[in-house]
C-alpha cells in the first residue's frame, strides 16, 4: 500500500533467517553475479565523486569534516582497533556478524530479497543497518534489466574492516 501513486514498495522480511540456527537455514544456490568487481579506475572515480560531494557540502555551509577527520575506531592504533572491531561485530552488531561469517545465511537472505524485486526497470534501494549490507549484495545480483538510480544507506556497518571486500 504505497502512498506514492504508481510506486510499488517492497520490504523483504528475512528476520527469522538472521536468528535461525545455521543447521536450520534453507539451502539455496548463489545467484550469478551480474556486476563485476570494481577496477582501480572505478575506485578512483568513486573517491573523486565523494570528495566533490564533500566540497559541495562545505560550499553549502556544512561544517562536517568527513572524510578529512577520522572518527571512532579509525583513530585507535592497529591492535586495539582489531580488538574493538571484534567487540563491535560480536556484541553491538551481532546480527551483522552472523550475516558476514555465514555464507549459507547470506545466500538465504539474498534469495529472499531477490524474490520480491522486479525483473526489470528502475529500483530505488534503501537499506538500514544490516539492510545496507544486504542491499549491496542484492545490487551485485540483480537481473540485467534492473537499473538502480539511487541507493540509500542509513546507520550501516559498511565501514567495518571485517566485511568481505567485495
Short mmCIF file of C-alpha atoms in Angstrom, two decimals:
data_model
loop_
_atom_site.label_atom_id
_atom_site.label_comp_id
_atom_site.label_asym_id
_atom_site.label_seq_id
_atom_site.Cartn_x
_atom_site.Cartn_y
_atom_site.Cartn_z
CA UNK A 1 0.00 0.00 0.00
CA UNK A 2 2.40 2.66 -1.23
CA UNK A 3 1.46 6.29 -0.53
CA UNK A 4 3.12 7.16 -3.84
CA UNK A 5 0.88 6.68 -6.88
CA UNK A 6 2.34 4.16 -9.32
CA UNK A 7 5.19 3.18 -6.99
CA UNK A 8 5.42 -0.34 -5.63
CA UNK A 9 7.18 -0.62 -2.25
CA UNK A 10 8.60 -3.96 -1.16
CA UNK A 11 10.36 -4.83 2.06
CA UNK A 12 11.87 -8.30 2.12
CA UNK A 13 11.41 -9.88 5.54
CA UNK A 14 14.40 -12.01 6.48
CA UNK A 15 14.32 -11.51 10.25
CA UNK A 16 13.89 -15.18 11.08
CA UNK A 17 16.86 -16.06 8.84
CA UNK A 18 19.13 -13.86 10.97
CA UNK A 19 18.23 -15.51 14.26
CA UNK A 20 17.76 -19.05 12.90
CA UNK A 21 20.23 -21.77 13.84
CA UNK A 22 22.68 -22.37 10.97
CA UNK A 23 21.65 -26.01 10.63
CA UNK A 24 18.02 -24.96 10.01
CA UNK A 25 18.77 -22.44 7.25
CA UNK A 26 17.39 -23.25 3.80
CA UNK A 27 19.97 -24.34 1.27
CA UNK A 28 19.98 -22.07 -1.77
CA UNK A 29 22.46 -21.66 -4.60
CA UNK A 30 24.26 -18.42 -5.14
CA UNK A 31 22.66 -16.40 -7.96
CA UNK A 32 25.07 -15.28 -10.66
CA UNK A 33 26.87 -12.03 -10.03
CA UNK A 34 25.73 -9.52 -12.63
CA UNK A 35 28.10 -6.70 -11.77
CA UNK A 36 31.86 -7.11 -11.97
CA UNK A 37 34.45 -6.15 -9.42
CA UNK A 38 35.44 -2.50 -9.38
CA UNK A 39 38.66 -1.63 -11.15
CA UNK A 40 41.25 0.76 -9.71
CA UNK A 41 39.84 3.40 -12.08
CA UNK A 42 36.34 2.77 -10.68
CA UNK A 43 37.65 3.24 -7.14
CA UNK A 44 39.46 6.47 -8.09
CA UNK A 45 36.31 7.82 -9.77
CA UNK A 46 34.24 6.93 -6.71
CA UNK A 47 36.68 8.64 -4.32
CA UNK A 48 36.79 11.72 -6.58
CA UNK A 49 32.98 11.83 -6.62
CA UNK A 50 32.84 11.54 -2.83
CA UNK A 51 35.43 14.32 -2.45
CA UNK A 52 33.36 16.52 -4.79
CA UNK A 53 30.21 15.83 -2.75
CA UNK A 54 32.08 16.82 0.40
CA UNK A 55 33.31 20.02 -1.25
CA UNK A 56 29.73 20.79 -2.34
CA UNK A 57 28.51 20.30 1.25
CA UNK A 58 31.21 22.65 2.59
CA UNK A 59 30.30 25.24 -0.08
CA UNK A 60 26.66 24.94 1.02
CA UNK A 61 27.66 25.76 4.60
CA UNK A 62 28.22 22.35 6.20
CA UNK A 63 30.86 22.19 8.91
CA UNK A 64 31.32 18.41 8.56
CA UNK A 65 34.95 17.38 8.33
CA UNK A 66 34.29 13.94 6.79
CA UNK A 67 36.28 12.44 5.14
CA UNK A 68 39.12 14.59 6.44
CA UNK A 69 38.73 13.73 10.15
CA UNK A 70 38.93 10.11 11.26
CA UNK A 71 36.45 9.14 13.95
CA UNK A 72 35.77 6.28 16.31
CA UNK A 73 37.78 3.10 15.93
CA UNK A 74 39.70 4.57 12.99
CA UNK A 75 41.75 6.68 15.41
CA UNK A 76 42.87 3.79 17.61
CA UNK A 77 46.13 2.04 16.68
CA UNK A 78 46.04 -1.32 14.87
CA UNK A 79 45.93 -3.95 17.62
CA UNK A 80 43.45 -2.09 19.79
CA UNK A 81 41.42 -1.36 16.68
CA UNK A 82 41.26 -5.09 15.85
CA UNK A 83 40.06 -5.90 19.37
CA UNK A 84 37.47 -3.14 19.17
CA UNK A 85 36.31 -4.49 15.81
CA UNK A 86 35.70 -7.94 17.32
CA UNK A 87 33.68 -6.38 20.13
CA UNK A 88 31.64 -4.26 17.73
CA UNK A 89 30.93 -7.14 15.34
CA UNK A 90 30.38 -9.71 18.07
CA UNK A 91 28.26 -7.77 20.52
CA UNK A 92 26.97 -4.50 19.17
CA UNK A 93 26.41 -5.71 15.60
CA UNK A 94 25.68 -9.34 16.48
CA UNK A 95 23.29 -9.79 13.56
CA UNK A 96 25.79 -8.23 11.15
CA UNK A 97 28.46 -10.58 12.47
CA UNK A 98 26.27 -13.63 11.83
CA UNK A 99 25.49 -12.35 8.32
CA UNK A 100 29.14 -11.71 7.48
CA UNK A 101 30.57 -15.03 8.62
CA UNK A 102 27.84 -17.43 7.45
CA UNK A 103 27.72 -17.86 3.67
CA UNK A 104 24.60 -20.03 3.81
CA UNK A 105 22.80 -17.31 5.82
CA UNK A 106 23.86 -14.65 3.30
CA UNK A 107 22.61 -16.79 0.41
CA UNK A 108 19.25 -17.42 2.08
CA UNK A 109 18.77 -13.70 2.80
CA UNK A 110 19.85 -12.74 -0.70
CA UNK A 111 17.43 -15.28 -2.18
CA UNK A 112 14.59 -13.84 -0.08
CA UNK A 113 15.37 -10.25 -1.09
CA UNK A 114 15.75 -11.01 -4.80
CA UNK A 115 12.45 -12.91 -4.84
CA UNK A 116 10.41 -9.76 -4.18
CA UNK A 117 12.19 -7.45 -6.63
CA UNK A 118 11.05 -6.84 -10.21
CA UNK A 119 12.88 -8.38 -13.17
CA UNK A 120 13.36 -5.03 -14.94
CA UNK A 121 13.04 -1.30 -14.60
CA UNK A 122 14.31 1.24 -12.09
CA UNK A 123 14.59 0.19 -8.45
CA UNK A 124 15.47 2.56 -5.61
CA UNK A 125 17.05 0.60 -2.76
CA UNK A 126 17.02 1.75 0.85
CA UNK A 127 18.95 -0.21 3.46
CA UNK A 128 19.15 0.45 7.19
CA UNK A 129 21.80 -1.17 9.38
CA UNK A 130 22.17 -4.79 8.27
CA UNK A 131 19.84 -3.94 5.36
CA UNK A 132 22.63 -1.76 3.91
CA UNK A 133 24.89 -4.81 3.64
CA UNK A 134 22.06 -6.84 2.15
CA UNK A 135 21.34 -4.00 -0.31
CA UNK A 136 24.91 -4.03 -1.62
CA UNK A 137 24.79 -7.79 -2.04
CA UNK A 138 21.42 -7.53 -3.82
CA UNK A 139 22.81 -4.93 -6.25
CA UNK A 140 25.54 -7.36 -7.32
CA UNK A 141 22.93 -9.99 -8.23
CA UNK A 142 20.15 -8.02 -9.90
CA UNK A 143 18.90 -9.11 -13.31
CA UNK A 144 20.44 -7.16 -16.22
CA UNK A 145 17.14 -5.34 -16.85
CA UNK A 146 17.11 -3.70 -13.40
CA UNK A 147 18.61 -0.23 -13.01
CA UNK A 148 19.39 1.25 -9.57
CA UNK A 149 19.36 5.05 -9.89
CA UNK A 150 19.63 5.52 -6.11
CA UNK A 151 21.00 3.55 -3.15
CA UNK A 152 20.34 4.99 0.30
CA UNK A 153 22.01 3.55 3.38
CA UNK A 154 21.47 4.62 6.97
CA UNK A 155 23.16 3.52 10.18
CA UNK A 156 25.09 0.89 8.26
CA UNK A 157 28.01 -1.28 9.24
CA UNK A 158 29.66 -0.68 5.85
CA UNK A 159 32.81 0.85 7.35
CA UNK A 160 33.69 -2.25 9.40
CA UNK A 161 37.00 -3.75 8.33
CA UNK A 162 35.85 -7.36 8.81
CA UNK A 163 33.32 -7.16 5.98
CA UNK A 164 34.11 -9.03 2.79
CA UNK A 165 35.93 -6.68 0.40
CA UNK A 166 33.58 -7.31 -2.50
#
